[in-house]
Amino acid sequence: MPTDTPGLIGYALASTLPVVAVGALLLRYTRNRAVTTSLAVLVLIPTVATLCGVVAVSGLMFGAEFERTAVVLAVVTAVTVPAAVVLGRAQARAMVWEREMLEQERAAERSRRELVAWVSHDLRTPLAGIRAMGEALVDGVVAEPGEVQRYAERIVRETNRLSSMVDDLFEMSKINSGALRLELEPVDLREVVDEVLAANQPTAERAGITLAATQPEDKLVVAGSDRALGRVLTNLVANAIAHTPPGGRIDISAGSADGWAWTRVDDTGPGIAEADLPRIFEVAYRGSAARSPGAGELGSSSGMGLAIASGLVAAQHGEISARNRSDGARFEVRLPLLESGERM
């Protein structure tokens, strides 16, 4: 057993370096595994290296001093390894949460930029039309009573469109900021479907589309907001009308299963591109195909109809989804079903 300092250092290095090398290989092997496994290996490396160093400099003489050292190392290992596992799990959860929050912030910022660019572009179109028609009326270019009437009606339509876009922006800002607060109360989903059907029937007829509803005889009572649910279904139906060719059909249906009430809007349009399905409810997402939230006249003239519908459904603790069928697309809204006699 060496007694001089250089000798002790040499023995210690010779006995601990292999341990460190083996530990490095273990870390490399466990790098794609759980963080807790890697932390446990990191804790064991210095502990085992210390034990090997003590054994080496003692000349393999296991006396009372060695026993005391081994006991201390065993206790340290018994304490630090479980602590490393617990702390490692907590750290892993924190890292995952921080990464998810960062990704959500980046997605939200990207969505806001797209929304600003989109709305800025779309606002110019009706504004330019209103300005041109207003100047034509002021300059006397249009003087015939019939033409004046037509220009006035067009200005009213474009003004209503702008008003609708501003309303949608306000609604979307409340949803994104978390400021949307809905007063939830028992609502019969069938009544909402009837109201939406009646309100959108004239639009569907003008577009040459058959709009019908199928509902059960029993009540479908959910905890929701009548106004918000009406807005959701109106946006979905208007979106379907915009993408269903003349002669097509749109069916609104409702039902319940497994403690959930559902309502579906099925159309016979071209469907949704598979690449667009995961992002169909994002704000200002236009998609890569003709069937996208930004194409045509949607439930919201700002093109935010599906995003608003998604936000309103989430505020009522529900779920919304979209998928393709063999002859069109299906949008489904699911809400928790209230039991008979259950109060809010």
CSV table of C-alpha atoms in Angstrom, one decimal, residues 27 40 51 133 267 295 323:
chain,number,residue,atom,x,y,z
A,27,LEU,CA,-24.7,7.0,-19.7
A,40,ALA,CA,-29.0,7.3,-10.9
A,51,LEU,CA,-15.0,2.7,-3.0
A,133,MET,CA,-68.5,52.8,-54.5
A,267,ASP,CA,-71.7,17.5,-45.9
A,295,ALA,CA,-61.6,29.3,-48.6
A,323,ARG,CA,-62.7,14.0,-40.3
